XYZ file of C-alpha atoms in Angstrom:
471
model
C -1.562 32.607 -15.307
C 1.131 30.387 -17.038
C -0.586 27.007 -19.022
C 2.615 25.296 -19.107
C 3.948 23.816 -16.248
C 6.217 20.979 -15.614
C 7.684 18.501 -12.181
C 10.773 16.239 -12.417
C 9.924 13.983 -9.366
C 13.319 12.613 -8.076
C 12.927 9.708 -6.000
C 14.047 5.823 -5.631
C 12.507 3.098 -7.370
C 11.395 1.443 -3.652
C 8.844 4.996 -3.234
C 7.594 4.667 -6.936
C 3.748 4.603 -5.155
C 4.747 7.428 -3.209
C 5.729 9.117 -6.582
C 3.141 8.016 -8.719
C 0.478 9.137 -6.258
C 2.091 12.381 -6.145
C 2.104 12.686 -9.843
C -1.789 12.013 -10.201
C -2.664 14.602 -7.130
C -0.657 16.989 -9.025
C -2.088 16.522 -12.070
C -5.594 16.006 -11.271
C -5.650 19.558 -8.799
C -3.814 21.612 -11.513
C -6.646 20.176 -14.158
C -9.400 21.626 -11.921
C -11.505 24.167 -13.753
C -10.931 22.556 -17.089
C -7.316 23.887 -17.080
C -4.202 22.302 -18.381
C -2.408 19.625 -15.765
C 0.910 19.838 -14.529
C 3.159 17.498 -16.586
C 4.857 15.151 -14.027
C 8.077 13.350 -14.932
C 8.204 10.408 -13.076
C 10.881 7.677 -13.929
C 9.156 4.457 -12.775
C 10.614 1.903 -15.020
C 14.084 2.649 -15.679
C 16.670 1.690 -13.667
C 20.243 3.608 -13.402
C 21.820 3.237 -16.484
C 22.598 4.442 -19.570
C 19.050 4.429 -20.480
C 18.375 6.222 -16.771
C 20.793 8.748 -17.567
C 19.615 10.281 -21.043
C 16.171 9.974 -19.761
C 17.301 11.879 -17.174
C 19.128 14.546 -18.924
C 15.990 14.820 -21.616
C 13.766 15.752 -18.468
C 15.437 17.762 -16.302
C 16.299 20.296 -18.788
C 12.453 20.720 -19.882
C 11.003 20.437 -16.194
C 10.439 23.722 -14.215
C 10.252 22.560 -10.849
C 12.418 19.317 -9.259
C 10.562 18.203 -5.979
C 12.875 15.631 -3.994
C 11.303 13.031 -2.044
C 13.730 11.591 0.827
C 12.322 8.907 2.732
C 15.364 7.427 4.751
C 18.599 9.178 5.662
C 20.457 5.222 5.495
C 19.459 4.364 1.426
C 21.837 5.081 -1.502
C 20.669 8.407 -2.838
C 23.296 8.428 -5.437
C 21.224 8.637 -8.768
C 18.631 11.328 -6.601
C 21.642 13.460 -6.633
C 22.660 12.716 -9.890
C 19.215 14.096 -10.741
C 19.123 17.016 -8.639
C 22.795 18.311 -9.577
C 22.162 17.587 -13.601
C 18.522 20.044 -12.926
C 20.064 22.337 -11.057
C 23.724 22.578 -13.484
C 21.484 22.735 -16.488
C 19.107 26.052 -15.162
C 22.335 27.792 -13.790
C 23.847 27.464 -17.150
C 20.874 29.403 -18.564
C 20.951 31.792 -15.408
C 17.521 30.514 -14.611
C 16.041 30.103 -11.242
C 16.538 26.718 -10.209
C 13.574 25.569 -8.190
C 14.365 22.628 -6.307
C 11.990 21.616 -3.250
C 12.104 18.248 -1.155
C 10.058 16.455 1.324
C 12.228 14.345 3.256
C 10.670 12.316 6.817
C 14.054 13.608 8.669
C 13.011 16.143 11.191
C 16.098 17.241 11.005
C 17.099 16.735 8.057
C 20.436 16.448 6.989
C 21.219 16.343 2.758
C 23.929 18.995 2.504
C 23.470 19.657 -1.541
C 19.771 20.856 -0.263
C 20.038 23.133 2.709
C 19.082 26.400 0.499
C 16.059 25.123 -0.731
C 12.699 24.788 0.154
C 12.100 22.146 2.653
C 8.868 20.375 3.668
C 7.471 17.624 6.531
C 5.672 14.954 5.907
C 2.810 15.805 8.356
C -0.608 16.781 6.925
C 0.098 20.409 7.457
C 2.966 20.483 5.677
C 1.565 18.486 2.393
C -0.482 21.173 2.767
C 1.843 23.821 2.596
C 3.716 22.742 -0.323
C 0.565 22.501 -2.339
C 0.085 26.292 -1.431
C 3.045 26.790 -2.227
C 3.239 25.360 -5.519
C 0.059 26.512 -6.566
C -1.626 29.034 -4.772
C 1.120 31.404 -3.750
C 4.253 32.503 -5.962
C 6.897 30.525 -4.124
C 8.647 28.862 -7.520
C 7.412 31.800 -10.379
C 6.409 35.167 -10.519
C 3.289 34.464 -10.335
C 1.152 31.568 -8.713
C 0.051 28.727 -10.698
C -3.560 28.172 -9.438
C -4.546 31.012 -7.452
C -7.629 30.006 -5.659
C -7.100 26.701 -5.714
C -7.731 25.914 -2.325
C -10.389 28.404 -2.120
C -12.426 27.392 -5.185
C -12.059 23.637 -4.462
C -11.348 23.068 -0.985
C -12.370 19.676 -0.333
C -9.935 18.051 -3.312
C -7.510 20.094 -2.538
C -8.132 19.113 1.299
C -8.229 15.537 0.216
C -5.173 15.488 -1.888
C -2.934 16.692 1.558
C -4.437 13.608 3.153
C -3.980 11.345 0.395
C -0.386 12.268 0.048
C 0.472 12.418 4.038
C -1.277 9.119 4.078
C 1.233 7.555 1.838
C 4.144 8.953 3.042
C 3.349 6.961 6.517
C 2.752 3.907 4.557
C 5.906 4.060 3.242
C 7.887 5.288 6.186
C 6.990 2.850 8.470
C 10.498 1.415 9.654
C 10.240 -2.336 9.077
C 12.354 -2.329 12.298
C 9.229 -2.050 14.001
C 8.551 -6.226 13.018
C 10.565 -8.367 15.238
C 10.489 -11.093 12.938
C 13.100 -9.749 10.237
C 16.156 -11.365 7.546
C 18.289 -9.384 5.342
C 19.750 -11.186 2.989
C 22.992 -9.859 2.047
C 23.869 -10.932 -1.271
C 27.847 -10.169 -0.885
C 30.519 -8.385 1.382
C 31.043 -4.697 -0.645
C 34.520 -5.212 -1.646
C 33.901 -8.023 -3.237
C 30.683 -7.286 -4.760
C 31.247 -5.533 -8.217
C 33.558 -8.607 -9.134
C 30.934 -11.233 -8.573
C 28.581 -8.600 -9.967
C 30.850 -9.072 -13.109
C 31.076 -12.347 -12.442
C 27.354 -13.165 -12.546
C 26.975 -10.516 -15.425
C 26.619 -12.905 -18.539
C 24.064 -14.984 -16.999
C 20.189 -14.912 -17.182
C 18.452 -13.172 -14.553
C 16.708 -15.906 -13.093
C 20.598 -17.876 -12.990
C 21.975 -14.426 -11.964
C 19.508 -14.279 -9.180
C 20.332 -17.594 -7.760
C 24.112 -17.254 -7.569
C 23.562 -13.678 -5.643
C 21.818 -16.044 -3.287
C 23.346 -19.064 -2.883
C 26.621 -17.482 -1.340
C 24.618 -14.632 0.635
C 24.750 -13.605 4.221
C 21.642 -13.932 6.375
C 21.332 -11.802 9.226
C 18.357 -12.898 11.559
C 17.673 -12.530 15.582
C 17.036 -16.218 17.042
C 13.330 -15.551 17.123
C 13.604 -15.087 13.557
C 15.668 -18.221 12.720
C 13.863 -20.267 14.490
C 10.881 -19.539 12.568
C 12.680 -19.997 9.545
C 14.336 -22.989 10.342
C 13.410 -24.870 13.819
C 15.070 -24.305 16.952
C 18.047 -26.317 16.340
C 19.690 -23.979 13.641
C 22.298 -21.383 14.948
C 22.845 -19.559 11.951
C 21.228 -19.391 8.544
C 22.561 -19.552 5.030
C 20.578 -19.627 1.862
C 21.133 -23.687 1.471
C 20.054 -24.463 4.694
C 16.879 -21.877 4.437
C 15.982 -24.002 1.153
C 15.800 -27.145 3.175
C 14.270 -26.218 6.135
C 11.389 -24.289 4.267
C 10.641 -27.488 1.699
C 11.071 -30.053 4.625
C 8.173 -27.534 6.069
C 6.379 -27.579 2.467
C 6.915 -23.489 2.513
C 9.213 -23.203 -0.227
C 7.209 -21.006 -2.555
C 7.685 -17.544 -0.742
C 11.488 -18.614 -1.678
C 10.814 -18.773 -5.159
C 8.954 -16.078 -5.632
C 11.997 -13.824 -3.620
C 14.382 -15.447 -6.254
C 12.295 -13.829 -9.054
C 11.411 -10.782 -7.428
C 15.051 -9.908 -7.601
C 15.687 -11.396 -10.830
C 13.604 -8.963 -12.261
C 14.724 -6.255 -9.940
C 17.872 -6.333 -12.666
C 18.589 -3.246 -14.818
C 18.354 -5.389 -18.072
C 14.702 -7.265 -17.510
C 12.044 -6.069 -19.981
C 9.343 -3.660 -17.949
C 6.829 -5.969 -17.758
C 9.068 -8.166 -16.066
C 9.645 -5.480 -13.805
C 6.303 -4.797 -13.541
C 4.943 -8.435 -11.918
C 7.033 -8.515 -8.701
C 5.290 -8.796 -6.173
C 6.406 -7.581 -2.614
C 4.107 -9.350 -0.764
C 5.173 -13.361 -1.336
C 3.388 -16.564 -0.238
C 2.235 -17.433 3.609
C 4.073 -19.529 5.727
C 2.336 -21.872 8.177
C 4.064 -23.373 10.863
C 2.372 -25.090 13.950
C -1.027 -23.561 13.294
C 0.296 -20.366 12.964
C 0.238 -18.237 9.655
C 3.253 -15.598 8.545
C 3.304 -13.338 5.868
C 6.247 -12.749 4.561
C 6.850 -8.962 3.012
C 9.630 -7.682 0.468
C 10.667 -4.585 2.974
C 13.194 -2.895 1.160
C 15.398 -3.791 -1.456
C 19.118 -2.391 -1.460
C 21.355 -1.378 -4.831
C 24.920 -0.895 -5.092
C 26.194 0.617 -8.562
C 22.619 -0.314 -10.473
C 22.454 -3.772 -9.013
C 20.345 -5.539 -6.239
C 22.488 -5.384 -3.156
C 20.748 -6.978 -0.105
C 17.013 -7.479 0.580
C 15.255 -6.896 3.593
C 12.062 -9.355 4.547
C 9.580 -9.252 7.285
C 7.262 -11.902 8.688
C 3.945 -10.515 9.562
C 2.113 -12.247 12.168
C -1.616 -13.221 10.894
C -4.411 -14.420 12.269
C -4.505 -17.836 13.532
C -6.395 -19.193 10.619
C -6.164 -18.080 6.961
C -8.944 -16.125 5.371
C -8.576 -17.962 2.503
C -10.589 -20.834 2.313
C -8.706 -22.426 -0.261
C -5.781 -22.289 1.494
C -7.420 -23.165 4.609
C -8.745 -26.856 2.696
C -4.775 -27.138 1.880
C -3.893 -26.972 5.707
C -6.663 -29.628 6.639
C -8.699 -26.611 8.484
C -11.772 -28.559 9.330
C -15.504 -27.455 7.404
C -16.527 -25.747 10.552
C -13.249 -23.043 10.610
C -13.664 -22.515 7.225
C -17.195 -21.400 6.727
C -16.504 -19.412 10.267
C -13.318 -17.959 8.188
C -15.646 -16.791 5.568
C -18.524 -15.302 7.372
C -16.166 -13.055 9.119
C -14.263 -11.645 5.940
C -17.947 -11.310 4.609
C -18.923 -9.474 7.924
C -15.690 -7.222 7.772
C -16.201 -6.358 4.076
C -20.082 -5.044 4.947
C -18.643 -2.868 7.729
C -15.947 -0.956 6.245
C -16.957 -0.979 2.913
C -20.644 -0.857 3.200
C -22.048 0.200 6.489
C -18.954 2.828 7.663
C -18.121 4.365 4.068
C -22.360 5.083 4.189
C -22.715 5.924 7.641
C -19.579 8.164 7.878
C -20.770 10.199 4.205
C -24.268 11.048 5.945
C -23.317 12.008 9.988
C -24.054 15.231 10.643
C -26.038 16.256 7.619
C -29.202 17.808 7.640
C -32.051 17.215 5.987
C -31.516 20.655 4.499
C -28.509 19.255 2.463
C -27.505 21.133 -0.329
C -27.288 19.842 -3.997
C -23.861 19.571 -4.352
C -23.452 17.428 -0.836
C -26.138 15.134 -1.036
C -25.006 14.872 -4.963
C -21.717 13.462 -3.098
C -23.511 11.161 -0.712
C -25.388 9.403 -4.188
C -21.879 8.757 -5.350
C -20.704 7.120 -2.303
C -24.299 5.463 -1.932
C -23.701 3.886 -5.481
C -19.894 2.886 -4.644
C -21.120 1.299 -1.435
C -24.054 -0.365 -3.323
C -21.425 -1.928 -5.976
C -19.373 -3.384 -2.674
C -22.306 -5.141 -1.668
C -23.139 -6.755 -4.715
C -19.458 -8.294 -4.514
C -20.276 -9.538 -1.036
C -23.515 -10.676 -1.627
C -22.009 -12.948 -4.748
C -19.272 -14.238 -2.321
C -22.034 -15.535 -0.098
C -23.696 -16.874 -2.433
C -23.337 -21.123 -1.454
C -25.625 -23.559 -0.696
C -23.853 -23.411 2.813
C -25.384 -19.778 3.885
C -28.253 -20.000 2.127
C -31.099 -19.740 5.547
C -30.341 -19.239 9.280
C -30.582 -23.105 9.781
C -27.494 -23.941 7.241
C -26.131 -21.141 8.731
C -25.710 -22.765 12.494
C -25.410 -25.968 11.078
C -21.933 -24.697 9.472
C -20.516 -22.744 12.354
C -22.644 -23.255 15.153
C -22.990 -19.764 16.945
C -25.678 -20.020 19.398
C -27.116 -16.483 19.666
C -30.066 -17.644 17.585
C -31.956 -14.469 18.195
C -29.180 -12.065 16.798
C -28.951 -14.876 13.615
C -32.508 -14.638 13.177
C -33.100 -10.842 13.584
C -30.146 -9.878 10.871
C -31.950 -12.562 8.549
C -35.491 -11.770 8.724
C -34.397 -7.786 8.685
C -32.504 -8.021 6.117
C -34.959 -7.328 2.907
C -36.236 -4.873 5.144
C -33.096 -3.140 6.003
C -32.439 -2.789 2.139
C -36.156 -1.418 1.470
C -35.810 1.163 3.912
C -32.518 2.274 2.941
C -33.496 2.513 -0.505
C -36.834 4.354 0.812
C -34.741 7.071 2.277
C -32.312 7.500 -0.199
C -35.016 7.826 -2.838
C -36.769 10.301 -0.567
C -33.199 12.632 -0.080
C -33.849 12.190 3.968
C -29.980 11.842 5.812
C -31.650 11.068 9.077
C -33.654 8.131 7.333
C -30.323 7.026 6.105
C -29.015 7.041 9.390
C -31.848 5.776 11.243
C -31.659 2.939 8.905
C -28.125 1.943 9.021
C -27.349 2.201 13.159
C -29.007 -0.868 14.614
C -27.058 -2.604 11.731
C -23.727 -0.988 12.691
C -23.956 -2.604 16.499
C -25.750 -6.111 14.936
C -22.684 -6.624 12.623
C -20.343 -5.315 15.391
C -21.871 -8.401 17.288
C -21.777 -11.107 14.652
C -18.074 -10.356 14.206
C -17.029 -10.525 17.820
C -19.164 -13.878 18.261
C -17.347 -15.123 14.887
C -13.910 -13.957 16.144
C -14.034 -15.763 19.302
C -15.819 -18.609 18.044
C -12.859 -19.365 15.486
C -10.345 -18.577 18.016
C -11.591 -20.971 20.548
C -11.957 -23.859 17.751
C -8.130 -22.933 16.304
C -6.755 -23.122 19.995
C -8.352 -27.144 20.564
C -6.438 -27.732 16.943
C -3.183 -26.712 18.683
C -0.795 -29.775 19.654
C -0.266 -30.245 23.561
């Protein structure tokens, strides 16, 4: 069974997650059994270049395996293929076997240079099937990597398929699919490399702002109109820049301005490294957008276009600082709280718990209910994080409680109050005595009382955001 094993993960720098979480599944399956890991090359840093390309050389010629990752057929693919053609040059030169594989989310997928080689899906079946492949059976090598891998530890290797199909429809979610959308186009192609040039000898930040200030915005009028009232026919950056400070919503502008500054192939890493795709809210008329770095576009190693969306939130914010900003009165904010504080105990108290113990027995083995301790001791750690979030003079008994929001189910308030030390005894109690149906016994009639608390929350903030709203 061969020790020494190495990936060259070709993919762009917009599905760096995708390829970084592929890198750790790899390497954390292969190290199973206290053998050695996979070694992953993963180029998550450097941009095309000459830096990019010796890199690039260095790594393909020591890598045994090149897996492909194609996530949409319309992206420049250029330095993929770059990638793929130096691997598989460099292994035909030595009349080696060049093992090239690629996951792309075509169905049919069309990427001519690949049509010999080893294609895979993004479904979970097919995640599946490439880590058989590439471990288990002898698909890329005479013989297979990790033989009983899936056999000998089924549920990671179970887990890793899910993990990785996960991200893949994370990623691959058209942003299409949001009908508030702007690209900003940051020059007409023929004339791109020579403001490129142009722009060249300035700072990024400078660079970044004469991209923009001459760029195309392409919006629907639902769009502008958000952007920029209902008067505007068409955008351009200048006129974005007003409209958003007139609206005192400028910062998500900034904050695109240095995202793509340091989107440029000369920024240090950690420059690099702080973008942040997801920029600051916009409020407009008691309703809150999120605006979302979708996809950014290169032409010859430089930022091309961007692509934003605005994601509808809730009516309120669930930040209560934010919410003071906007003049949210007392009442909406301590609501806003209480139901981020009820959410948080569901999914990352009460479900994670409930969900790790239904349908064991009180039989359980060792190695299961060692499992369910783990999670137990995760979802104990969550709720000491929302307990010190609630922790204000506001929520302090059931009678500050209603005198800050105002529900009036006073028997549900009361019961999840008076319960609660109770609730925590008990679980403890059957934890410490190893009993799953305890555990569950314990934790249902809190599933449906925080199920109702959050639906009396929701549409008790609703109906107080709606008599906000102008006439």
């Amino acid at each position: 069974m061969p020790d020494d094993f190495s990936v060259f993960l070709s993919h762009r720098a917009e599905d760096r997650y995708l390829a970084r979480l592929l890198k750790a599944r790899l390497e954390y399956l292969s190290s199973l059994d206290r053998q050695r890991p996979v070694e992953c090359y993963v180029c998550e840093e450097i941009p095309g270049g000459a830096e990019w390309r010796q890199w690039m050389i260095d790594n393909t010629a020591r890598a045994d395996c090149l897996i492909f990752i194609h996530t949409n057929a319309e992206h420049n693919w250029t330095w993929c293929a770059s990638e793929i053609s130096q691997f598989d040059g460099y292994k035909r030169a030595l009349k080696l076997m060049s093992k090239v594989l690629w996951f792309s989310v075509d169905s049919s997928p069309s990427f001519p240079m690949l049509a010999e080689n080893e294609f895979y899906g993004i479904g979970e079946d097919d995640v599946r099937r490439f880590l058989e492949d590439l471990f288990v059976k002898p698909t890329f090598g005479n013989v297979p990597l990790r033989p009983r891998l899936n056999a000998n530890h089924a549920r990671e290797f179970n887990d890793a398929a899910k993990d990785i199909h996960a991200q893949f429809m994370q990623i691959t979610r058209p942003e299409e699919l949001f009908r508030l959308r702007l690209r900003i186009v940051f020059s007409d192609e023929l004339s791109f490399r020579q403001k490129a040039d142009l722009l060249a000898p300035l700072a990024p930040a400078d660079r970044a702002r004469g991209f923009l200030k001459d760029a195309r915005l392409e919006a629907d009028a639902a769009t502008v109109t958000l952007l920029s009232g209902p008067d505007t026919a068409e955008l351009d950056w200048e006129d974005l820049l007003r409209a958003q400070n007139r609206y005192d919503s400028g910062a998500w502008l900034d904050e695109l301005t240095n995202y793509v500054a340091n989107s440029f192939a000369d920024v240090d890493i950690a420059s690099r490294r702080s973008r942040e795709q997801v920029l600051s809210p916009i409020f407009r008329d008691l309703k809150l957008y999120q605006p979302v770095i979708a996809r950014l576009e290169y032409l010859d190693n430089t930022p091309f276009s961007v692509v934003l969306i605005f994601v509808p939130m809730p009516p309120f914010s669930e930040d209560p600082r934010l919410m003071v900003a906007q003049n949210m009165p007392k009442d909406i904010v301590f609501l806003s709280i209480l139901l981020r504080l009820a959410r948080r105990f569901r999914w990352s108290f009460l479900e994670p718990l409930y969900n790790a113990v239904e349908g064991m027995d009180d039989d359980v083995n060792a190695k299961r209910w060692d499992d369910l301790l783990e999670r137990y001791h995760e979802c104990l750690e969550n709720l000491d994080s929302i307990l010190r979030q609630s922790n204000m003079r506001e929520l302090e008994t059931v009678g500050d409680i209603k005198s800050a929001i105002n529900i009036s189910d006073d028997a549900l308030l009361k019961e999840m109050f008076k319960d609660w030390g109770t609730f925590q005894t008990r679980l403890a109690q059957a934890v410490e005595k190893r009993s799953p149906g305890d555990i569950k016994q314990t934790l249902e009639p809190w599933l449906k009382r925080n199920k109702d608390f959050m639906k009396q929350l929701l549409v008790e903030s609703q109906g107080r955001v709606e008599k906000l709203r102008p006439m």
